[in-house]
Short mmCIF file of C-alpha atoms in Angstrom, two decimals:
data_model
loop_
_atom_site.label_atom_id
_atom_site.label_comp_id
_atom_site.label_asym_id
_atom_site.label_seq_id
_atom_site.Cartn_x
_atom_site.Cartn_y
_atom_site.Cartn_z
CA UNK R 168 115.71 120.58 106.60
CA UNK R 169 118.89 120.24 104.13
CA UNK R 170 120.10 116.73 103.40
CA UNK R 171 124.24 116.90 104.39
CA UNK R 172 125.96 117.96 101.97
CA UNK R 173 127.63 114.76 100.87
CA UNK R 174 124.21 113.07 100.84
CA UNK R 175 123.10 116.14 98.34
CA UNK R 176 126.42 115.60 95.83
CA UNK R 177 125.90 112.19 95.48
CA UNK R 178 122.22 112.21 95.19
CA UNK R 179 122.91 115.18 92.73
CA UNK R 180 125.16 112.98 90.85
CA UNK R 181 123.33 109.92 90.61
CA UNK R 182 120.15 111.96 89.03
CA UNK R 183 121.97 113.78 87.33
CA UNK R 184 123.68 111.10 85.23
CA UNK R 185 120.11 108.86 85.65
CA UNK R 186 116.69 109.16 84.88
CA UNK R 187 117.14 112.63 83.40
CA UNK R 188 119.76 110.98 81.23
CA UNK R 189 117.83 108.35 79.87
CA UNK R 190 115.42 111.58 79.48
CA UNK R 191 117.70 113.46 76.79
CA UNK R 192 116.57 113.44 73.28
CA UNK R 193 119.07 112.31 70.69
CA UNK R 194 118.91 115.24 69.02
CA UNK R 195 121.10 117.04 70.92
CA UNK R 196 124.34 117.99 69.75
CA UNK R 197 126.58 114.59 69.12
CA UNK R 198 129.57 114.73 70.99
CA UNK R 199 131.67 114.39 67.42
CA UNK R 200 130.26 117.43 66.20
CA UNK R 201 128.15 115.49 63.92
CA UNK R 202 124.69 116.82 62.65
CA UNK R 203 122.04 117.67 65.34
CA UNK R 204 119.52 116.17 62.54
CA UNK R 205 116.65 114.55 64.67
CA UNK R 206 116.83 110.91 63.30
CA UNK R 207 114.07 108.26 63.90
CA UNK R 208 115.62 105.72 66.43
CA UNK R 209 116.15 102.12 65.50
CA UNK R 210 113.38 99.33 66.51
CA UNK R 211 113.81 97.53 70.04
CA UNK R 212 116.21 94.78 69.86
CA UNK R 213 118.64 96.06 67.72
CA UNK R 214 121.86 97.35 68.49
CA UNK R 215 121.58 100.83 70.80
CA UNK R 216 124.50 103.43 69.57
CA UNK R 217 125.03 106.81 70.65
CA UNK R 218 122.73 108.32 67.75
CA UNK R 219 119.63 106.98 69.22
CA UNK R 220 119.91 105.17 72.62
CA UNK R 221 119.00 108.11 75.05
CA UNK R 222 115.69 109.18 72.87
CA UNK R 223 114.84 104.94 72.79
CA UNK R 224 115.44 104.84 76.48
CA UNK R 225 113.06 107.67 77.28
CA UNK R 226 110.36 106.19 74.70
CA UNK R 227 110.45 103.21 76.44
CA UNK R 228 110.05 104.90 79.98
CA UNK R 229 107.10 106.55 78.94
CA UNK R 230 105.65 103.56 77.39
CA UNK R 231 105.96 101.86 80.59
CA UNK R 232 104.85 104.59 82.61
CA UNK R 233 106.11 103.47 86.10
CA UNK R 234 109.29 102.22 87.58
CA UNK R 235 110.57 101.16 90.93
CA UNK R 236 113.98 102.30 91.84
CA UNK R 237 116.70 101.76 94.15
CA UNK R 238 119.45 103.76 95.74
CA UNK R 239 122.61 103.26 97.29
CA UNK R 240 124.23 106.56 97.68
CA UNK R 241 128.04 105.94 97.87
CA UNK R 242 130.46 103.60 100.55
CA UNK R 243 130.62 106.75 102.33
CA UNK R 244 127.14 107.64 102.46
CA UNK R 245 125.10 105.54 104.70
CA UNK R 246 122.06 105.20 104.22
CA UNK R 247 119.68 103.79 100.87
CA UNK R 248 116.48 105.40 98.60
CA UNK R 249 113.57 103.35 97.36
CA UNK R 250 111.20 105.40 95.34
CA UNK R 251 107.93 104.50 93.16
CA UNK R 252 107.34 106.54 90.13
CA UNK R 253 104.57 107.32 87.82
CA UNK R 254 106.65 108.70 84.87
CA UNK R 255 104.88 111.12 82.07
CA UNK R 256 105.71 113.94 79.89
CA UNK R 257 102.89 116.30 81.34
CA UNK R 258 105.40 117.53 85.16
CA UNK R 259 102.14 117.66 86.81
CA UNK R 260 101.13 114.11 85.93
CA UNK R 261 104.37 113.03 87.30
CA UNK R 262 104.08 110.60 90.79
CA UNK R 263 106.29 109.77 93.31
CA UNK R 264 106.80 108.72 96.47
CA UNK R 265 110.15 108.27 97.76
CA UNK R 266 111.36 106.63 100.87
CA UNK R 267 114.93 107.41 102.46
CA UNK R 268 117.45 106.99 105.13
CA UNK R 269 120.29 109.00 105.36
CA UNK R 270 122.80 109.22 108.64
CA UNK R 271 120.33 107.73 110.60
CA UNK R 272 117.38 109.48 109.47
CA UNK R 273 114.17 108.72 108.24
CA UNK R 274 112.55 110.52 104.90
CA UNK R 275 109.29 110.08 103.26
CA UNK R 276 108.95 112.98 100.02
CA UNK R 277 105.71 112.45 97.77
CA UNK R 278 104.93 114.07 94.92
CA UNK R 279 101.15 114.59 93.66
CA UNK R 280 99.52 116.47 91.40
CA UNK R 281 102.65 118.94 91.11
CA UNK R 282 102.93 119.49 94.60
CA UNK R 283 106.03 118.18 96.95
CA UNK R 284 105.08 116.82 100.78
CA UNK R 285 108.19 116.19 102.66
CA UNK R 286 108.49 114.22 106.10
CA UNK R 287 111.71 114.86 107.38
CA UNK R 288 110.94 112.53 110.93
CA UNK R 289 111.41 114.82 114.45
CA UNK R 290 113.15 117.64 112.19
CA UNK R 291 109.30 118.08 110.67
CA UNK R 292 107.79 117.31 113.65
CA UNK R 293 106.23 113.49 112.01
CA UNK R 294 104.47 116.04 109.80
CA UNK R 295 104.62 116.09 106.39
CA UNK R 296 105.37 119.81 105.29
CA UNK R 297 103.75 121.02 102.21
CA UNK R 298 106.74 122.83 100.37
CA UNK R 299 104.91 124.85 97.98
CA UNK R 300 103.85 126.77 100.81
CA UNK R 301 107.52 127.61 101.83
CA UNK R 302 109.72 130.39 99.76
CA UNK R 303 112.90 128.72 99.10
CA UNK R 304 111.92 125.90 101.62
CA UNK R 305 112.08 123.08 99.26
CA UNK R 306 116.16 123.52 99.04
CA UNK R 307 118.41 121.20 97.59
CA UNK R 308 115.99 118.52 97.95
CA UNK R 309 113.45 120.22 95.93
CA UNK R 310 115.99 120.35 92.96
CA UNK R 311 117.53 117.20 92.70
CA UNK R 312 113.83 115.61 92.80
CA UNK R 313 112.44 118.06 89.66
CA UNK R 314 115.33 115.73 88.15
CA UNK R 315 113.13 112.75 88.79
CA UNK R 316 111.05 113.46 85.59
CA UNK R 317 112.75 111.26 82.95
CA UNK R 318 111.09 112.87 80.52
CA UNK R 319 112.58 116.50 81.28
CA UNK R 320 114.41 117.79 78.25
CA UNK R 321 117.43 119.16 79.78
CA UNK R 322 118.65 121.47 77.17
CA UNK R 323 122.01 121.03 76.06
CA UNK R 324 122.60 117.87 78.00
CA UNK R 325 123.61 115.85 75.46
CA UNK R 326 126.65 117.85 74.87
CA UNK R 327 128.14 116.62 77.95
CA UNK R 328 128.49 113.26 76.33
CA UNK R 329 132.37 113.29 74.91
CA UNK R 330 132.78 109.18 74.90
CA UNK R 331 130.19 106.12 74.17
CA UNK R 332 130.73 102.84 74.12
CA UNK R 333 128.39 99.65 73.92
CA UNK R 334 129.05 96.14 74.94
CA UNK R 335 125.86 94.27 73.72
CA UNK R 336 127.35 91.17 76.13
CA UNK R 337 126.80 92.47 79.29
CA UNK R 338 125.48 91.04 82.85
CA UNK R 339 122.23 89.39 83.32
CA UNK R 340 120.26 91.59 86.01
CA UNK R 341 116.87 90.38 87.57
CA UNK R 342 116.77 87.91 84.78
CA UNK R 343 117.32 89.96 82.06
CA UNK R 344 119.88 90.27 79.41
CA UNK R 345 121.53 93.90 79.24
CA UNK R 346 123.85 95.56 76.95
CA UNK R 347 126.14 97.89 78.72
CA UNK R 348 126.72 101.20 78.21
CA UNK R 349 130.01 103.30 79.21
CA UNK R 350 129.13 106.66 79.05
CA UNK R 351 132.04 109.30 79.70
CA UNK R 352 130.47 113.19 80.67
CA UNK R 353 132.33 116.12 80.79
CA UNK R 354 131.36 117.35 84.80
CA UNK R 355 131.21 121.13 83.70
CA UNK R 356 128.55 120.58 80.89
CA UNK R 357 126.32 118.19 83.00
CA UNK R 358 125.80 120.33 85.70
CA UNK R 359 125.33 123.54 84.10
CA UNK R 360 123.19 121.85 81.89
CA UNK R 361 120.70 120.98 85.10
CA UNK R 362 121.52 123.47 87.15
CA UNK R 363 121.47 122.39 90.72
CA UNK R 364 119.96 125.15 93.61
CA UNK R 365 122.93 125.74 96.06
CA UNK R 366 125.09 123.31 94.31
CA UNK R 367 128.66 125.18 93.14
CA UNK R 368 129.15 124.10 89.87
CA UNK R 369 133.41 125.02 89.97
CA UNK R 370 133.67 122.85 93.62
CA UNK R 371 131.93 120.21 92.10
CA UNK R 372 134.79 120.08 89.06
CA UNK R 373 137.33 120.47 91.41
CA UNK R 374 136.52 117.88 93.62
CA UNK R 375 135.12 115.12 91.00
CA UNK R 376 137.29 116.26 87.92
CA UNK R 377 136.74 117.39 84.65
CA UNK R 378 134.87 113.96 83.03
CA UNK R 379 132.53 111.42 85.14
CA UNK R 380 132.15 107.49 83.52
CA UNK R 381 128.65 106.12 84.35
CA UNK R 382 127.72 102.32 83.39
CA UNK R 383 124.45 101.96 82.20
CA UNK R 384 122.69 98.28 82.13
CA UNK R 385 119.69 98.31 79.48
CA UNK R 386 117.51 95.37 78.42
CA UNK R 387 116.49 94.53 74.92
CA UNK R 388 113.33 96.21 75.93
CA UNK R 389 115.30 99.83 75.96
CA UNK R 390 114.50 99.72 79.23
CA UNK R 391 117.62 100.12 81.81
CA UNK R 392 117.68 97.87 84.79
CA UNK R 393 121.10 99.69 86.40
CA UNK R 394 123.36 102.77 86.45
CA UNK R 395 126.82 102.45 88.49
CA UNK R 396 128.52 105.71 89.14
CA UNK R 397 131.91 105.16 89.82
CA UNK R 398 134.10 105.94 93.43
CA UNK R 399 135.25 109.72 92.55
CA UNK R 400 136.28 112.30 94.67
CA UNK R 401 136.16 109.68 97.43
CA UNK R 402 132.51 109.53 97.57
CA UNK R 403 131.73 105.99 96.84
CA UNK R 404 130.60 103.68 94.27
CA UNK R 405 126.72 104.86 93.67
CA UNK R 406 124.10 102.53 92.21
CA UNK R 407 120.18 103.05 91.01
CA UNK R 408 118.55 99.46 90.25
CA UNK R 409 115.26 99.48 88.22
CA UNK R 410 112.65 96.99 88.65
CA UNK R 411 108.94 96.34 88.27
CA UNK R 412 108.40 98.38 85.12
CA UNK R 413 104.85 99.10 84.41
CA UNK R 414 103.56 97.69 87.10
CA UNK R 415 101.06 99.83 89.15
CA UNK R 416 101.80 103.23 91.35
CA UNK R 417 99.16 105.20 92.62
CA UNK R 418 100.47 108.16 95.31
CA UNK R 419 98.20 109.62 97.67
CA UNK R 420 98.95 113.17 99.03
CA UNK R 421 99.04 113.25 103.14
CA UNK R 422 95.55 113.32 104.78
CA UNK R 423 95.02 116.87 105.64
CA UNK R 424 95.57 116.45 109.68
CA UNK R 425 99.42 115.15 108.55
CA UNK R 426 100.27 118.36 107.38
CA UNK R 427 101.85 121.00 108.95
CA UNK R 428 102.28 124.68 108.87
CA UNK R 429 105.73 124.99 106.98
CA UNK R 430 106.07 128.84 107.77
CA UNK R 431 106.25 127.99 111.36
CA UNK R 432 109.99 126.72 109.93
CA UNK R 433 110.95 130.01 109.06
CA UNK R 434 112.92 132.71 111.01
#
């Protein structure tokens, strides 16, 4: 019930360095040692610098409240992610539902009211599996989506940041203007700063290196419309697009006779 364990880095990565990104609040500890002084971010419009552009990106998710996003998981990945998301501070408010295939096989994962349903295709049976009901069932899957949340303050986070840069010039993407942010993390810091479940924190280092370079397209509405991950370790070029902002998402949990009996995966 495990997604391969490519599939898993390179989801882990792309989250990682995503929504939960944009999710940070500038008052984390500047990567020039600078003061950790909370500062009240600059209006919309005006130039975004690496004081104030993660807590203006996650005020402008919440404002919106709901995204669409899309997934390509790496060259070497096959396989793409569309999810819809209802995005607020409260965890339990938090919807999703999120549609995959990977190596030939179809996912649908919801999350409602707090609770993940996961339909794994013939590996659940074409039952959805209610994974609060199954002790350590959830997996890597479970913790790479609690990273869906952009509003989750990952402490310490923003210390992973060691280079920004800002090019106010950049590509025009579903119509709108971005600027584009290079943002250079050191690997170590990221991930032990969201801690993935079964995810070794010293492989991952050795086999992406010590620093990871995301691009990160934002519109004049704070709002960002693209992240690129770059090809390292030989995994790929990985992209999330971002489109229909507040637009809306309403998630319904499985009807009752589309659930299964998760325990009957155990053993």
């Amino acid at each position: 019930m495990k997604l391969s364990r490519r599939a898993t880095l390179v989801t882990s990565i792309l989250l990682a360095g995503g929504l939960a990104l944009t999710g940070c609040s500038s008052s984390s500890t500047p990567a020039d040692g600078g003061s950790t002084t909370t500062q009240e971010p600059a209006a919309k419009g005006t130039p975004l610098t690496q004081d104030d552009f993660a807590q203006r990106i996650a005020d402008a998710q919440f404002a919106a409240g709901s995204v669409h996003m899309s997934m390509q998981m790496g060259d070497s990945v096959e396989g793409t992610v569309e999810a819809d998301v209802v995005i607020d501070k409260d965890p339990k408010k938090v919807q999703m539902q999120m549609k995959m295939n990977t190596g030939g096989m179809d996912g649908d994962i919801r999350v409602v009211d707090g609770t993940m349903y996961m339909n794994m295709g013939s590996l659940s049976g074409d039952k959805f599996l209610d994974m609060s009901t199954m002790p350590g069932g959830a997996g890597d899957i479970g913790a790479i989506l609690d990273q869906v949340n952009p509003g989750s303050q990952v402490e310490g986070f923003g210390e992973a940041l060691t280079d920004f840069k800002a090019e106010p010039e950049g590509p025009e993407i579903d119509g709108v203007k971005t600027t584009q942010l290079t943002l250079t993390l050191d690997t170590r810091k990221m991930f032990e700063a969201q801690p993935q479940e079964g995810v070794d924190i010293d492989a991952l280092v050795s086999t992406i290196g010590e620093s990871m370079v995301y691009d990160m397209f934002v519109g004049p509405d704070d709002l960002p419309r693209r992240i690129v991950m770059p090809n390292i370790g030989g995994l790929g070029t990985g992209t999330q697009e971002y489109t229909k902002w507040g637009e809306p998402v309403k998630v319904e949990a499985p009807a009752k006779d589309q659930i299964a009996d998760a325990s009957s995966l155990q053993g």
